[in-house]
PDB file of C-alpha atoms in Angstrom:
ATOM      1  CA  UNK H  34     -62.905 124.041-108.674  1.00 41.00           C
ATOM      2  CA  UNK H  35     -60.879 127.322-108.879  1.00 47.00           C
ATOM      3  CA  UNK H  36     -61.981 130.284-110.001  1.00 65.00           C
ATOM      4  CA  UNK H  37     -60.231 133.053-112.111  1.00 74.00           C
ATOM      5  CA  UNK H  38     -60.317 135.488-109.374  1.00 78.00           C
ATOM      6  CA  UNK H  39     -58.773 132.872-106.858  1.00 81.00           C
ATOM      7  CA  UNK H  40     -56.108 132.286-109.133  1.00 84.00           C
ATOM      8  CA  UNK H  41     -55.074 136.114-109.610  1.00 85.00           C
ATOM      9  CA  UNK H  42     -55.041 136.802-105.952  1.00 85.00           C
ATOM     10  CA  UNK H  43     -53.098 133.726-105.375  1.00 85.00           C
ATOM     11  CA  UNK H  44     -50.698 135.133-108.480  1.00 87.00           C
ATOM     12  CA  UNK H  45     -50.674 138.765-107.062  1.00 86.00           C
ATOM     13  CA  UNK H  46     -49.535 137.205-103.539  1.00 86.00           C
ATOM     14  CA  UNK H  47     -47.134 134.827-104.508  1.00 90.00           C
ATOM     15  CA  UNK H  48     -44.984 137.387-106.427  1.00 88.00           C
ATOM     16  CA  UNK H  49     -45.499 140.087-103.012  1.00 86.00           C
ATOM     17  CA  UNK H  50     -44.259 136.825-101.000  1.00 88.00           C
ATOM     18  CA  UNK H  51     -41.263 136.762-103.253  1.00 90.00           C
ATOM     19  CA  UNK H  52     -40.507 140.455-102.667  1.00 86.00           C
ATOM     20  CA  UNK H  53     -40.782 140.547 -98.967  1.00 86.00           C
ATOM     21  CA  UNK H  54     -37.954 137.877 -98.935  1.00 90.00           C
ATOM     22  CA  UNK H  55     -35.154 140.296 -99.967  1.00 89.00           C
ATOM     23  CA  UNK H  56     -36.908 143.056 -98.172  1.00 84.00           C
ATOM     24  CA  UNK H  57     -36.635 141.350 -94.981  1.00 87.00           C
ATOM     25  CA  UNK H  58     -32.950 140.067 -95.792  1.00 89.00           C
ATOM     26  CA  UNK H  59     -32.177 143.801 -96.397  1.00 83.00           C
ATOM     27  CA  UNK H  60     -33.341 144.809 -93.223  1.00 80.00           C
ATOM     28  CA  UNK H  61     -31.701 142.076 -91.343  1.00 85.00           C
ATOM     29  CA  UNK H  62     -28.498 143.038 -93.055  1.00 81.00           C
ATOM     30  CA  UNK H  63     -29.079 146.650 -92.056  1.00 74.00           C
ATOM     31  CA  UNK H  64     -29.315 145.599 -88.268  1.00 76.00           C
ATOM     32  CA  UNK H  65     -26.251 143.249 -87.723  1.00 78.00           C
ATOM     33  CA  UNK H  66     -24.021 144.769 -90.642  1.00 71.00           C
ATOM     34  CA  UNK H  67     -25.046 148.663 -90.428  1.00 62.00           C
ATOM     35  CA  UNK H  68     -22.534 151.066 -89.367  1.00 58.00           C
ATOM     36  CA  UNK H  69     -23.801 154.541 -89.111  1.00 60.00           C
ATOM     37  CA  UNK H  70     -26.368 155.886 -87.425  1.00 59.00           C
ATOM     38  CA  UNK H  71     -27.876 156.325 -90.728  1.00 64.00           C
ATOM     39  CA  UNK H  72     -28.234 152.939 -91.561  1.00 61.00           C
ATOM     40  CA  UNK H  73     -29.512 151.973 -87.670  1.00 63.00           C
ATOM     41  CA  UNK H  74     -32.253 154.620 -88.829  1.00 62.00           C
ATOM     42  CA  UNK H  75     -33.524 152.349 -91.250  1.00 65.00           C
ATOM     43  CA  UNK H  76     -33.573 148.473 -90.394  1.00 74.00           C
ATOM     44  CA  UNK H  77     -36.541 148.523 -87.700  1.00 78.00           C
ATOM     45  CA  UNK H  78     -38.675 149.604 -90.370  1.00 77.00           C
ATOM     46  CA  UNK H  79     -37.742 147.611 -93.176  1.00 80.00           C
ATOM     47  CA  UNK H  80     -37.792 144.201 -90.994  1.00 85.00           C
ATOM     48  CA  UNK H  81     -41.424 145.451 -90.079  1.00 86.00           C
ATOM     49  CA  UNK H  82     -42.399 146.141 -93.915  1.00 83.00           C
ATOM     50  CA  UNK H  83     -41.124 142.562 -95.074  1.00 86.00           C
ATOM     51  CA  UNK H  84     -42.934 140.763 -92.079  1.00 90.00           C
ATOM     52  CA  UNK H  85     -45.585 142.209 -92.719  1.00 89.00           C
ATOM     53  CA  UNK H  86     -45.435 141.555 -96.797  1.00 87.00           C
ATOM     54  CA  UNK H  87     -44.750 138.152 -96.036  1.00 90.00           C
ATOM     55  CA  UNK H  88     -47.468 137.250 -93.564  1.00 91.00           C
ATOM     56  CA  UNK H  89     -50.263 138.878 -95.418  1.00 89.00           C
ATOM     57  CA  UNK H  90     -49.031 137.675 -99.096  1.00 89.00           C
ATOM     58  CA  UNK H  91     -49.003 134.109 -97.071  1.00 91.00           C
ATOM     59  CA  UNK H  92     -52.528 134.791 -95.909  1.00 89.00           C
ATOM     60  CA  UNK H  93     -53.724 135.759 -99.364  1.00 87.00           C
ATOM     61  CA  UNK H  94     -52.225 132.727-101.032  1.00 87.00           C
ATOM     62  CA  UNK H  95     -53.183 129.901 -98.712  1.00 88.00           C
ATOM     63  CA  UNK H  96     -56.595 131.850 -98.359  1.00 84.00           C
ATOM     64  CA  UNK H  97     -57.476 131.845-102.170  1.00 82.00           C
ATOM     65  CA  UNK H  98     -55.358 128.923-103.512  1.00 82.00           C
ATOM     66  CA  UNK H  99     -56.166 126.633-100.317  1.00 82.00           C
ATOM     67  CA  UNK H 100     -59.827 128.042-100.036  1.00 78.00           C
ATOM     68  CA  UNK H 101     -59.456 128.817 -96.671  1.00 82.00           C
ATOM     69  CA  UNK H 102     -61.772 131.312 -95.968  1.00 83.00           C
ATOM     70  CA  UNK H 103     -60.970 132.772 -92.427  1.00 86.00           C
ATOM     71  CA  UNK H 104     -57.104 133.420 -93.984  1.00 88.00           C
ATOM     72  CA  UNK H 105     -58.843 134.693 -96.676  1.00 86.00           C
ATOM     73  CA  UNK H 106     -61.150 137.086 -94.572  1.00 89.00           C
ATOM     74  CA  UNK H 107     -58.270 137.816 -92.570  1.00 90.00           C
ATOM     75  CA  UNK H 108     -56.200 139.280 -95.785  1.00 89.00           C
ATOM     76  CA  UNK H 109     -59.224 140.983 -97.237  1.00 90.00           C
ATOM     77  CA  UNK H 110     -59.318 143.450 -93.450  1.00 92.00           C
ATOM     78  CA  UNK H 111     -56.145 144.141 -93.680  1.00 91.00           C
ATOM     79  CA  UNK H 112     -56.210 145.131 -97.070  1.00 88.00           C
ATOM     80  CA  UNK H 113     -59.003 147.553 -96.248  1.00 92.00           C
ATOM     81  CA  UNK H 114     -57.155 149.046 -93.265  1.00 92.00           C
ATOM     82  CA  UNK H 115     -54.430 149.330 -95.491  1.00 88.00           C
ATOM     83  CA  UNK H 116     -56.330 151.206 -98.333  1.00 90.00           C
ATOM     84  CA  UNK H 117     -57.634 153.586 -95.768  1.00 92.00           C
ATOM     85  CA  UNK H 118     -54.444 154.268 -93.737  1.00 89.00           C
ATOM     86  CA  UNK H 119     -52.998 154.898 -97.510  1.00 87.00           C
ATOM     87  CA  UNK H 120     -55.841 157.283 -98.458  1.00 91.00           C
ATOM     88  CA  UNK H 121     -55.410 159.267 -94.998  1.00 90.00           C
ATOM     89  CA  UNK H 122     -51.885 159.160 -95.696  1.00 86.00           C
ATOM     90  CA  UNK H 123     -52.184 160.608 -98.850  1.00 86.00           C
ATOM     91  CA  UNK H 124     -54.847 163.559 -97.868  1.00 89.00           C
ATOM     92  CA  UNK H 125     -51.972 164.335 -95.184  1.00 87.00           C
ATOM     93  CA  UNK H 126     -48.761 164.373 -97.026  1.00 83.00           C
ATOM     94  CA  UNK H 127     -50.889 166.940 -99.441  1.00 84.00           C
ATOM     95  CA  UNK H 128     -51.863 168.962 -96.189  1.00 85.00           C
ATOM     96  CA  UNK H 129     -48.469 169.212 -94.588  1.00 83.00           C
ATOM     97  CA  UNK H 130     -46.617 170.176 -98.361  1.00 81.00           C
ATOM     98  CA  UNK H 131     -48.717 172.947 -99.048  1.00 79.00           C
ATOM     99  CA  UNK H 132     -46.859 175.341 -96.986  1.00 74.00           C
ATOM    100  CA  UNK H 133     -43.209 176.298 -97.697  1.00 69.00           C
ATOM    101  CA  UNK H 134     -40.871 177.323-100.769  1.00 73.00           C
ATOM    102  CA  UNK H 135     -37.193 178.715-101.098  1.00 72.00           C
ATOM    103  CA  UNK H 136     -36.937 182.427-101.301  1.00 80.00           C
ATOM    104  CA  UNK H 137     -35.691 183.934-104.673  1.00 79.00           C
ATOM    105  CA  UNK H 138     -32.289 185.861-103.965  1.00 77.00           C
ATOM    106  CA  UNK H 139     -31.660 189.158-106.189  1.00 80.00           C
ATOM    107  CA  UNK H 140     -28.105 188.399-108.335  1.00 81.00           C
ATOM    108  CA  UNK H 141     -27.996 184.548-107.008  1.00 87.00           C
ATOM    109  CA  UNK H 142     -28.617 181.378-108.750  1.00 88.00           C
ATOM    110  CA  UNK H 143     -29.703 179.710-105.512  1.00 88.00           C
ATOM    111  CA  UNK H 144     -32.340 179.825-103.311  1.00 88.00           C
ATOM    112  CA  UNK H 145     -32.576 180.919 -99.567  1.00 88.00           C
ATOM    113  CA  UNK H 146     -34.606 178.557 -97.001  1.00 88.00           C
ATOM    114  CA  UNK H 147     -36.838 179.772 -94.414  1.00 89.00           C
ATOM    115  CA  UNK H 148     -37.553 177.105 -91.360  1.00 88.00           C
ATOM    116  CA  UNK H 149     -40.831 179.072 -90.353  1.00 87.00           C
ATOM    117  CA  UNK H 150     -42.274 178.833 -93.548  1.00 87.00           C
ATOM    118  CA  UNK H 151     -42.853 175.620 -93.554  1.00 88.00           C
ATOM    119  CA  UNK H 152     -45.440 173.710 -91.468  1.00 87.00           C
ATOM    120  CA  UNK H 153     -45.769 172.980 -88.037  1.00 89.00           C
ATOM    121  CA  UNK H 154     -45.992 169.182 -88.289  1.00 88.00           C
ATOM    122  CA  UNK H 155     -42.906 169.672 -90.239  1.00 87.00           C
ATOM    123  CA  UNK H 156     -40.941 171.975 -87.952  1.00 89.00           C
ATOM    124  CA  UNK H 157     -41.720 169.977 -85.046  1.00 90.00           C
ATOM    125  CA  UNK H 158     -40.000 166.560 -86.418  1.00 86.00           C
ATOM    126  CA  UNK H 159     -37.135 168.260 -87.354  1.00 89.00           C
ATOM    127  CA  UNK H 160     -36.542 170.446 -84.046  1.00 87.00           C
ATOM    128  CA  UNK H 161     -36.776 167.118 -82.019  1.00 87.00           C
ATOM    129  CA  UNK H 162     -32.484 167.241 -81.520  1.00 89.00           C
ATOM    130  CA  UNK H 163     -33.074 162.857 -81.400  1.00 87.00           C
ATOM    131  CA  UNK H 164     -34.658 163.124 -84.806  1.00 86.00           C
ATOM    132  CA  UNK H 165     -32.298 165.992 -85.922  1.00 90.00           C
ATOM    133  CA  UNK H 166     -29.030 164.172 -84.917  1.00 88.00           C
ATOM    134  CA  UNK H 167     -29.983 160.934 -86.817  1.00 85.00           C
ATOM    135  CA  UNK H 168     -30.756 163.100 -90.192  1.00 88.00           C
ATOM    136  CA  UNK H 169     -27.451 165.401 -89.652  1.00 90.00           C
ATOM    137  CA  UNK H 170     -25.691 161.486 -89.188  1.00 86.00           C
ATOM    138  CA  UNK H 171     -27.397 160.568 -93.285  1.00 86.00           C
ATOM    139  CA  UNK H 172     -26.628 164.220 -94.379  1.00 89.00           C
ATOM    140  CA  UNK H 173     -23.099 163.335 -93.160  1.00 88.00           C
ATOM    141  CA  UNK H 174     -22.403 160.102 -94.372  1.00 86.00           C
ATOM    142  CA  UNK H 175     -24.481 161.012 -97.662  1.00 87.00           C
ATOM    143  CA  UNK H 176     -21.309 163.347 -98.341  1.00 90.00           C
ATOM    144  CA  UNK H 177     -23.492 166.167 -99.380  1.00 91.00           C
ATOM    145  CA  UNK H 178     -21.563 168.883 -98.111  1.00 94.00           C
ATOM    146  CA  UNK H 179     -17.950 167.263 -99.374  1.00 93.00           C
ATOM    147  CA  UNK H 180     -19.112 166.708-102.542  1.00 93.00           C
ATOM    148  CA  UNK H 181     -20.372 170.251-102.925  1.00 94.00           C
ATOM    149  CA  UNK H 182     -16.661 171.495-101.761  1.00 93.00           C
ATOM    150  CA  UNK H 183     -15.122 169.225-104.084  1.00 93.00           C
ATOM    151  CA  UNK H 184     -17.545 170.211-107.061  1.00 93.00           C
ATOM    152  CA  UNK H 185     -16.825 174.067-106.463  1.00 94.00           C
ATOM    153  CA  UNK H 186     -13.608 174.309-104.960  1.00 91.00           C
ATOM    154  CA  UNK H 187     -11.885 175.964-107.862  1.00 91.00           C
ATOM    155  CA  UNK H 188     -14.891 178.752-107.730  1.00 91.00           C
ATOM    156  CA  UNK H 189     -14.522 182.348-106.552  1.00 92.00           C
ATOM    157  CA  UNK H 190     -17.420 183.642-104.260  1.00 90.00           C
ATOM    158  CA  UNK H 191     -19.024 185.270-107.599  1.00 91.00           C
ATOM    159  CA  UNK H 192     -19.197 182.190-109.011  1.00 93.00           C
ATOM    160  CA  UNK H 193     -20.585 180.507-106.431  1.00 92.00           C
ATOM    161  CA  UNK H 194     -22.994 182.811-106.082  1.00 91.00           C
ATOM    162  CA  UNK H 195     -24.342 182.133-109.838  1.00 92.00           C
ATOM    163  CA  UNK H 196     -24.456 178.296-109.010  1.00 92.00           C
ATOM    164  CA  UNK H 197     -27.774 176.526-109.172  1.00 91.00           C
ATOM    165  CA  UNK H 198     -27.283 174.764-105.449  1.00 91.00           C
ATOM    166  CA  UNK H 199     -29.855 172.706-104.300  1.00 91.00           C
ATOM    167  CA  UNK H 200     -31.507 173.067-100.947  1.00 91.00           C
ATOM    168  CA  UNK H 201     -29.318 171.171 -98.713  1.00 92.00           C
ATOM    169  CA  UNK H 202     -26.062 172.656-100.423  1.00 93.00           C
ATOM    170  CA  UNK H 203     -27.433 176.087 -99.853  1.00 92.00           C
ATOM    171  CA  UNK H 204     -29.080 175.375 -96.589  1.00 92.00           C
ATOM    172  CA  UNK H 205     -26.279 173.346 -95.076  1.00 94.00           C
ATOM    173  CA  UNK H 206     -22.944 173.274 -96.643  1.00 94.00           C
ATOM    174  CA  UNK H 207     -22.615 177.330 -96.847  1.00 93.00           C
ATOM    175  CA  UNK H 208     -23.405 179.969 -94.183  1.00 92.00           C
ATOM    176  CA  UNK H 209     -26.324 182.592 -94.546  1.00 88.00           C
ATOM    177  CA  UNK H 210     -25.751 185.242 -97.227  1.00 85.00           C
ATOM    178  CA  UNK H 211     -26.664 187.550 -94.551  1.00 84.00           C
ATOM    179  CA  UNK H 212     -23.573 186.751 -92.309  1.00 87.00           C
ATOM    180  CA  UNK H 213     -21.565 188.710 -93.921  1.00 85.00           C
ATOM    181  CA  UNK H 214     -18.661 185.773 -93.931  1.00 90.00           C
ATOM    182  CA  UNK H 215     -15.098 186.083 -95.985  1.00 91.00           C
ATOM    183  CA  UNK H 216     -15.206 183.534 -98.682  1.00 93.00           C
ATOM    184  CA  UNK H 217     -12.232 181.253 -98.813  1.00 92.00           C
ATOM    185  CA  UNK H 218     -13.508 178.177-100.400  1.00 93.00           C
ATOM    186  CA  UNK H 219     -17.245 176.434-100.804  1.00 93.00           C
ATOM    187  CA  UNK H 220     -17.239 175.399 -97.327  1.00 92.00           C
ATOM    188  CA  UNK H 221     -14.722 177.229 -95.584  1.00 94.00           C
ATOM    189  CA  UNK H 222     -15.426 180.756 -94.831  1.00 93.00           C
ATOM    190  CA  UNK H 223     -14.125 183.338 -92.056  1.00 90.00           C
ATOM    191  CA  UNK H 224     -16.286 185.076 -89.498  1.00 84.00           C
ATOM    192  CA  UNK H 225     -15.648 188.878 -89.113  1.00 77.00           C
ATOM    193  CA  UNK H 226     -15.590 190.669 -85.963  1.00 64.00           C
ATOM    194  CA  UNK H 227     -17.638 193.614 -87.970  1.00 61.00           C
ATOM    195  CA  UNK H 228     -20.577 191.190 -88.430  1.00 59.00           C
ATOM    196  CA  UNK H 229     -23.834 192.087 -86.355  1.00 59.00           C
ATOM    197  CA  UNK H 230     -26.273 190.261 -87.399  1.00 68.00           C
ATOM    198  CA  UNK H 231     -28.795 188.531 -84.942  1.00 76.00           C
ATOM    199  CA  UNK H 232     -29.319 185.456 -87.167  1.00 81.00           C
ATOM    200  CA  UNK H 233     -28.783 182.669 -84.943  1.00 88.00           C
ATOM    201  CA  UNK H 234     -26.929 180.441 -88.291  1.00 90.00           C
ATOM    202  CA  UNK H 235     -23.835 182.740 -87.945  1.00 90.00           C
ATOM    203  CA  UNK H 236     -23.539 181.639 -84.707  1.00 88.00           C
ATOM    204  CA  UNK H 237     -23.815 177.948 -85.413  1.00 91.00           C
ATOM    205  CA  UNK H 238     -21.352 177.757 -88.755  1.00 93.00           C
ATOM    206  CA  UNK H 239     -18.320 176.096 -88.032  1.00 92.00           C
ATOM    207  CA  UNK H 240     -15.660 175.445 -90.805  1.00 93.00           C
ATOM    208  CA  UNK H 241     -15.178 172.076 -89.700  1.00 93.00           C
ATOM    209  CA  UNK H 242     -16.429 168.980 -92.329  1.00 91.00           C
ATOM    210  CA  UNK H 243     -18.633 167.512 -89.352  1.00 89.00           C
ATOM    211  CA  UNK H 244     -19.908 170.610 -88.340  1.00 91.00           C
ATOM    212  CA  UNK H 245     -20.584 173.457 -91.155  1.00 93.00           C
ATOM    213  CA  UNK H 246     -24.344 174.859 -91.010  1.00 93.00           C
ATOM    214  CA  UNK H 247     -25.364 171.160 -90.015  1.00 94.00           C
ATOM    215  CA  UNK H 248     -27.131 172.866 -86.830  1.00 92.00           C
ATOM    216  CA  UNK H 249     -28.697 175.604 -88.798  1.00 93.00           C
ATOM    217  CA  UNK H 250     -31.921 176.321 -89.397  1.00 93.00           C
ATOM    218  CA  UNK H 251     -31.507 176.808 -92.833  1.00 92.00           C
ATOM    219  CA  UNK H 252     -30.145 173.378 -92.960  1.00 94.00           C
ATOM    220  CA  UNK H 253     -33.571 171.931 -91.269  1.00 93.00           C
ATOM    221  CA  UNK H 254     -35.356 174.310 -93.774  1.00 93.00           C
ATOM    222  CA  UNK H 255     -33.545 173.070 -96.912  1.00 91.00           C
ATOM    223  CA  UNK H 256     -34.288 169.379 -95.824  1.00 91.00           C
ATOM    224  CA  UNK H 257     -37.787 170.374 -95.219  1.00 91.00           C
ATOM    225  CA  UNK H 258     -37.797 171.596 -98.904  1.00 90.00           C
ATOM    226  CA  UNK H 259     -36.442 168.765-100.334  1.00 88.00           C
ATOM    227  CA  UNK H 260     -39.037 166.680 -98.178  1.00 85.00           C
ATOM    228  CA  UNK H 261     -41.853 168.501 -99.381  1.00 85.00           C
ATOM    229  CA  UNK H 262     -41.251 167.802-103.199  1.00 85.00           C
ATOM    230  CA  UNK H 263     -40.349 164.156-102.419  1.00 84.00           C
ATOM    231  CA  UNK H 264     -43.606 163.425-100.282  1.00 83.00           C
ATOM    232  CA  UNK H 265     -45.858 165.302-103.284  1.00 81.00           C
ATOM    233  CA  UNK H 266     -44.087 162.854-105.383  1.00 83.00           C
ATOM    234  CA  UNK H 267     -44.724 160.086-103.396  1.00 81.00           C
ATOM    235  CA  UNK H 268     -48.627 161.377-102.888  1.00 82.00           C
ATOM    236  CA  UNK H 269     -49.049 160.956-106.617  1.00 84.00           C
ATOM    237  CA  UNK H 270     -47.752 157.096-106.487  1.00 84.00           C
ATOM    238  CA  UNK H 271     -49.879 156.546-103.583  1.00 83.00           C
ATOM    239  CA  UNK H 272     -52.968 157.363-105.429  1.00 88.00           C
ATOM    240  CA  UNK H 273     -51.805 154.935-108.531  1.00 87.00           C
ATOM    241  CA  UNK H 274     -51.455 152.452-105.503  1.00 85.00           C
ATOM    242  CA  UNK H 275     -54.453 153.304-104.159  1.00 87.00           C
ATOM    243  CA  UNK H 276     -56.646 152.354-107.630  1.00 88.00           C
ATOM    244  CA  UNK H 277     -54.446 148.912-107.850  1.00 86.00           C
ATOM    245  CA  UNK H 278     -55.243 148.368-103.755  1.00 85.00           C
ATOM    246  CA  UNK H 279     -58.778 148.698-104.516  1.00 89.00           C
ATOM    247  CA  UNK H 280     -58.828 146.174-107.616  1.00 87.00           C
ATOM    248  CA  UNK H 281     -56.830 143.599-105.922  1.00 85.00           C
ATOM    249  CA  UNK H 282     -58.924 144.125-102.690  1.00 87.00           C
ATOM    250  CA  UNK H 283     -62.041 143.953-105.478  1.00 87.00           C
ATOM    251  CA  UNK H 284     -60.654 140.492-106.785  1.00 86.00           C
ATOM    252  CA  UNK H 285     -60.044 139.264-103.238  1.00 85.00           C
ATOM    253  CA  UNK H 286     -63.744 139.998-102.264  1.00 86.00           C
ATOM    254  CA  UNK H 287     -64.503 137.657-105.437  1.00 85.00           C
ATOM    255  CA  UNK H 288     -62.369 134.826-104.233  1.00 82.00           C
ATOM    256  CA  UNK H 289     -64.256 135.373-100.646  1.00 82.00           C
ATOM    257  CA  UNK H 290     -67.203 134.910-102.113  1.00 83.00           C
ATOM    258  CA  UNK H 291     -65.838 131.924-104.509  1.00 78.00           C
ATOM    259  CA  UNK H 292     -64.481 129.986-100.893  1.00 71.00           C
ATOM    260  CA  UNK H 293     -67.530 130.511 -99.352  1.00 75.00           C
ATOM    261  CA  UNK H 294     -69.957 129.171-102.214  1.00 74.00           C
ATOM    262  CA  UNK H 295     -67.519 126.261-103.101  1.00 64.00           C
ATOM    263  CA  UNK H 296     -67.775 125.497 -99.048  1.00 60.00           C
ATOM    264  CA  UNK H 297     -71.120 125.414 -99.108  1.00 59.00           C
ATOM    265  CA  UNK H 298     -71.479 123.429-102.007  1.00 56.00           C
ATOM    266  CA  UNK H 299     -69.206 120.888-100.658  1.00 48.00           C
ATOM    267  CA  UNK H 300     -71.225 120.838 -97.302  1.00 49.00           C
ATOM    268  CA  UNK H 301     -74.330 120.306 -99.162  1.00 48.00           C
ATOM    269  CA  UNK H 302     -72.738 117.235-100.983  1.00 49.00           C
ATOM    270  CA  UNK H 303     -71.510 116.042 -98.089  1.00 44.00           C
ATOM    271  CA  UNK H 304     -74.711 115.727 -96.643  1.00 44.00           C
ATOM    272  CA  UNK H 305     -76.692 114.507 -99.544  1.00 42.00           C
ATOM    273  CA  UNK H 306     -74.516 112.074-101.686  1.00 43.00           C
TER     274      UNK H 306
END
């Protein structure tokens, strides 16, 4: 006889099974149809996530509803490992995002971002040329600077300086204020021979739409600032999800205990009719 905990585990895993199908399909679609480096960057993780959810949900569904104890035990083991990993990741996310913030500039509506202000672990991730090449491709595909140029195309330099620019716009789409370039348009600046700054970002700047300041440290810092804020939000969501997983794990343990009790009762009944 099925117990409430078995039914609940079965329902939750059936829903997870249904969700895994579009996730797996999306990963396969990205792998076959994706044209940009950004698309290809996500296909493998999405496929792995889809397969993982599919297999785990099937194990939980069959184990709970068909009273297959070894499958349910495997499901609980995976759930336990997932809880531990999620807990560790949440702590890690809070630690690596604790450092770093934009520097307020006098008379400017935006902040300036320095790569050295962020954690060493994050700096190493964007410092890797292979990683940054893929990230840069995503930024270009997302038209971060194209939209920036169109939105503020009619601004004078004085007006542009008062705009509340995002971290990516300020770091990737315009040169650093210390460069002292002459303003032509939001993404078009003329280098001057009188400028003698030692900032390497000034040398990295180019007016080409696919270059701009995408190779600048300020762009990497702007990305890390976005990442830092997003990871903090994800960490809060993870805490909520962690509580949910613990509840599901507890219900799963009850279902496993029910399976063993039912199996033992069935065995006893078979031996002693």
